[in-house]
Coordinates of C-alpha atoms in Angstrom, one line a residue:
M3 CA 56.4 65.6 104.1
K4 CA 57.6 68.4 101.9
Q5 CA 61.0 67.7 100.5
S6 CA 63.6 70.2 99.3
I7 CA 64.8 68.1 96.4
L8 CA 63.2 65.9 93.7
V9 CA 63.4 62.2 88.1
L10 CA 61.7 58.5 84.9
V11 CA 61.0 57.1 86.4
V12 CA 57.9 59.7 87.8
V13 CA 54.4 58.5 88.1
F14 CA 51.3 60.6 88.3
G15 CA 48.2 59.2 90.0
L16 CA 44.6 60.1 90.5
I17 CA 43.4 60.8 93.9
G18 CA 40.3 62.1 95.7
L19 CA 37.7 59.7 97.0
M20 CA 35.0 62.4 96.8
S21 CA 34.7 65.7 95.0
N22 CA 35.5 67.6 98.2
S23 CA 38.2 65.2 99.5
G24 CA 41.9 65.3 99.9
G25 CA 44.3 62.8 98.4
R26 CA 43.6 59.1 98.0
G27 CA 46.9 58.2 99.6
L28 CA 45.8 59.6 103.0
V29 CA 42.9 57.2 103.4
G30 CA 43.8 54.2 101.2
G31 CA 46.6 52.9 99.1
P32 CA 48.2 54.6 96.1
A33 CA 45.9 55.0 93.0
T34 CA 48.1 55.7 90.0
T35 CA 47.9 52.2 88.5
A36 CA 51.7 52.1 88.6
P37 CA 53.4 48.6 88.8
G38 CA 53.2 47.2 92.3
E39 CA 49.8 48.9 93.1
S40 CA 46.4 47.3 93.1
G41 CA 45.7 48.4 89.5
Q42 CA 42.7 50.5 90.7
F43 CA 42.1 54.2 90.4
C44 CA 39.2 56.4 91.0
G45 CA 37.7 55.8 87.6
S46 CA 37.7 52.0 88.1
T47 CA 36.6 51.7 91.8
G48 CA 33.3 53.6 91.5
C49 CA 34.7 56.8 92.9
H50 CA 34.4 59.5 90.2
S51 CA 33.5 56.9 87.7
S52 CA 30.2 58.2 86.3
G53 CA 31.8 59.3 83.1
S54 CA 30.8 62.9 83.0
F55 CA 33.3 65.5 81.7
S56 CA 35.2 62.8 79.7
P57 CA 38.5 63.9 81.2
K58 CA 41.7 63.0 79.3
L59 CA 45.0 63.1 81.2
D60 CA 48.3 64.2 79.7
I61 CA 51.8 64.6 81.3
V62 CA 53.9 67.4 79.8
I63 CA 57.5 67.9 80.8
N64 CA 59.3 71.2 80.2
N65 CA 63.0 72.2 80.8
S66 CA 64.1 75.4 82.4
D67 CA 63.8 77.2 79.0
G68 CA 60.1 76.2 78.8
E69 CA 60.8 73.6 76.0
I70 CA 58.8 70.4 76.0
V71 CA 61.3 67.5 76.3
N72 CA 61.2 63.7 76.1
E73 CA 64.6 63.1 77.8
Y74 CA 66.3 64.5 80.9
I75 CA 69.8 65.6 81.7
P76 CA 70.9 64.2 85.1
G77 CA 70.8 66.7 87.9
E78 CA 68.8 69.3 86.1
E79 CA 65.3 70.6 87.2
Y80 CA 62.1 70.3 85.1
T81 CA 58.5 71.2 85.4
V82 CA 56.3 68.1 85.2
S83 CA 52.6 69.1 84.6
V84 CA 49.5 67.0 85.0
E85 CA 47.0 68.4 82.4
I86 CA 43.4 67.3 82.9
N87 CA 41.5 68.1 79.7
A88 CA 37.7 67.8 80.1
V89 CA 34.5 68.8 78.3
G90 CA 31.8 70.8 80.0
N91 CA 32.4 72.8 83.1
P92 CA 34.0 70.8 85.9
S93 CA 34.0 72.6 89.3
R94 CA 37.2 71.1 90.6
Y95 CA 40.1 68.8 89.8
G96 CA 42.3 66.2 91.6
F97 CA 45.5 64.3 90.9
Q98 CA 48.2 61.9 92.3
I99 CA 51.7 61.3 90.9
V100 CA 54.7 59.1 91.4
S101 CA 58.0 58.6 89.4
L102 CA 59.7 55.2 89.0
R103 CA 62.7 53.8 87.2
D104 CA 61.4 52.3 84.0
A105 CA 63.7 49.3 84.1
N106 CA 62.8 47.9 87.6
N107 CA 60.0 50.1 89.0
A108 CA 62.2 51.4 91.8
S109 CA 61.2 54.8 93.2
V110 CA 62.9 58.0 92.1
N111 CA 61.6 60.3 94.9
N112 CA 62.7 63.5 93.3
F113 CA 59.8 65.9 93.4
I114 CA 60.9 69.2 95.0
D115 CA 59.4 72.4 96.3
I116 CA 55.9 70.9 96.7
P117 CA 53.3 73.7 96.1
D118 CA 50.9 74.8 98.8
F119 CA 48.0 73.1 97.1
A120 CA 49.6 69.7 97.4
H121 CA 51.6 67.4 99.6
D122 CA 53.8 64.4 99.2
I123 CA 53.4 61.1 101.1
E124 CA 55.6 58.0 101.3
L125 CA 53.8 54.8 100.3
F126 CA 55.6 51.5 99.5
G127 CA 58.9 53.5 99.8
R128 CA 57.7 55.7 96.9
Q129 CA 57.1 59.5 97.0
Y130 CA 53.6 60.2 95.8
V131 CA 52.4 63.8 95.3
E132 CA 48.7 64.6 95.5
H133 CA 46.3 67.5 96.0
D134 CA 45.3 68.7 99.4
M135 CA 41.8 69.8 98.4
P136 CA 40.0 69.8 95.1
L137 CA 41.7 72.3 92.8
P138 CA 40.1 75.1 90.7
F139 CA 42.6 74.7 87.9
S140 CA 43.1 71.8 85.5
T141 CA 46.9 72.1 84.8
I142 CA 49.0 71.2 87.8
P143 CA 52.7 72.1 87.5
L144 CA 55.2 70.3 89.8
S145 CA 59.0 70.7 90.1
W146 CA 61.1 67.7 89.6
R147 CA 64.9 67.2 89.7
A148 CA 66.4 64.6 87.3
P149 CA 68.2 61.8 89.1
D150 CA 71.9 60.9 88.8
S151 CA 73.5 59.6 85.7
G152 CA 73.0 55.9 85.2
T153 CA 69.5 55.9 86.7
G154 CA 68.0 55.1 83.3
D155 CA 64.7 56.0 81.8
V156 CA 62.0 57.3 84.2
A157 CA 58.3 56.4 84.0
F158 CA 55.7 58.8 85.2
Y159 CA 52.3 57.3 86.1
A160 CA 49.4 59.7 86.7
A161 CA 45.7 59.7 87.4
G162 CA 43.3 62.7 87.7
N163 CA 39.7 63.5 88.1
A164 CA 37.2 66.3 87.0
V165 CA 34.4 66.8 89.5
N166 CA 31.1 68.7 89.7
G167 CA 31.6 69.6 93.4
N168 CA 28.3 68.3 94.6
G169 CA 29.9 66.4 97.5
S170 CA 29.5 62.9 96.0
P171 CA 31.2 61.0 93.2
S172 CA 28.1 61.1 91.0
G173 CA 28.5 63.0 87.8
D174 CA 32.3 63.1 88.0
G175 CA 34.9 61.6 85.6
A176 CA 38.5 60.3 85.9
D177 CA 41.4 59.2 83.7
K178 CA 44.9 57.8 84.0
T179 CA 48.1 57.9 81.9
M180 CA 51.8 57.3 81.9
V181 CA 54.8 58.7 80.0
V182 CA 58.5 57.6 79.8
L183 CA 61.3 60.3 80.1
K184 CA 64.5 58.9 78.7
E185 CA 67.9 59.6 80.2
G186 CA 69.9 61.9 78.1
L187 CA 73.6 62.7 77.8
N188 CA 75.2 64.9 80.4
T189 CA 78.1 66.9 78.9
S190 CA 78.4 69.5 81.6
V191 CA 80.1 67.4 84.3
S192 CA 83.3 69.0 85.6
E193 CA 86.6 67.3 84.6
E194 CA 87.4 66.5 88.2
T195 CA 84.6 64.0 88.4
L196 CA 85.3 62.2 85.1
V197 CA 86.8 58.8 84.5
S198 CA 89.3 58.7 81.7
F199 CA 89.3 56.6 78.6
K200 CA 90.5 56.6 75.0
V201 CA 89.0 54.7 72.0
H202 CA 91.1 53.5 69.1
P203 CA 91.0 53.4 66.2
N204 CA 88.8 56.5 65.8
P205 CA 87.4 56.8 63.1
A206 CA 86.6 53.1 63.2
N207 CA 85.1 50.5 60.9
N208 CA 84.9 47.2 62.7
I209 CA 86.6 46.6 66.1
I210 CA 87.4 49.4 68.6
Y211 CA 89.5 49.1 71.7
I212 CA 89.0 50.9 75.0
N213 CA 92.1 52.1 76.8
T214 CA 91.4 53.1 80.4
E215 CA 93.0 52.8 83.8
N216 CA 89.7 53.2 85.6
D217 CA 87.3 50.5 86.8
F218 CA 84.0 50.9 85.0
H219 CA 80.7 49.1 85.1
Q220 CA 79.1 50.3 81.9
L221 CA 80.0 51.8 78.5
Q222 CA 77.1 53.1 76.4
I223 CA 77.1 54.2 72.8
F224 CA 74.5 56.7 71.6
D225 CA 73.8 57.9 68.1
S226 CA 73.6 61.6 67.2
T227 CA 69.9 61.8 68.2
G228 CA 70.7 60.5 71.7
K229 CA 69.3 57.0 71.1
L230 CA 71.1 54.2 73.0
V231 CA 72.5 51.7 70.4
M232 CA 74.9 49.7 72.5
N233 CA 75.5 48.9 76.2
T234 CA 78.6 46.9 77.2
S235 CA 81.2 46.4 79.9
D236 CA 83.8 45.0 77.4
K237 CA 87.0 46.8 76.3
T238 CA 87.0 45.3 72.9
I239 CA 83.8 46.2 71.0
D240 CA 82.5 45.2 67.5
V241 CA 80.9 48.3 65.9
S242 CA 80.6 46.9 62.4
A243 CA 76.8 46.8 62.6
L244 CA 76.5 50.5 63.3
D245 CA 75.6 52.9 60.5
Q246 CA 78.2 55.4 59.4
G247 CA 78.1 58.7 61.3
M248 CA 78.9 60.4 64.6
Y249 CA 78.3 58.6 68.0
F250 CA 78.9 59.4 71.6
M251 CA 80.5 56.9 74.0
K252 CA 79.7 57.4 77.7
M253 CA 81.7 55.5 80.3
A254 CA 80.3 55.2 83.8
G255 CA 82.8 54.6 86.5
K256 CA 82.2 52.5 89.6
N257 CA 82.6 55.6 91.7
G258 CA 79.6 57.2 90.0
S259 CA 81.7 59.5 87.7
H260 CA 81.5 59.3 83.9
K261 CA 83.1 60.7 80.7
I262 CA 81.9 61.1 77.2
E263 CA 84.0 60.7 74.0
R264 CA 83.0 61.0 70.4
L265 CA 83.3 58.1 68.0
V266 CA 83.2 58.3 64.2
K267 CA 82.0 55.2 62.4
I268 CA 83.1 54.9 58.8

């Protein structure tokens, strides 16, 4: 099932029961070691576990400008690459990947434009992407669309193997990894979709008051680096414990809209 759209949490998983096989998900269960799975992957079940090539897995995420990022902007597209770094001269490589919300392990299902050398498959309500046949390249780039605002951090779980192509798992090697992509601030949403609120006093020292006519379920405060420092649903907020400086307040409305305001702490 190739999907036209793709976000965390994403999880990459190792596949391939044999050095000339297709993905693990086609013949068994998922094998990324993500929460809710069996905890097994090809390196722990005897398949590709001989230890040769000493593969080490990395997940690298780039934005549309090619910059490596550790947070996502809701709705934007990214390249999520599985990198299988190995010693020696492996003949082929395999992988499996899935993305989940980091908070509750719910599926994100946002891989898009699946390349010809791979396919996606639904297992446990999750979208896994895996190789069709053993691959001749060790870096596997995949397109992923960040989820909607309020999804939270996304966890990517991955597994991959490096094989010698002799038709059996002997002499192969496998590894697994995971990485968390944090949800960033989205400042590009059109005004028509935004809830409205004001904060006073601003600048503030101790107590601030939120003035809004909208229903909202969450108000988040981020520091200037994008780190979440406070999460509340109150309209009266004590900010005395915050350090002096610039902060961003993001209100999420119950209709899915949101707005960002600056706060100066003195």
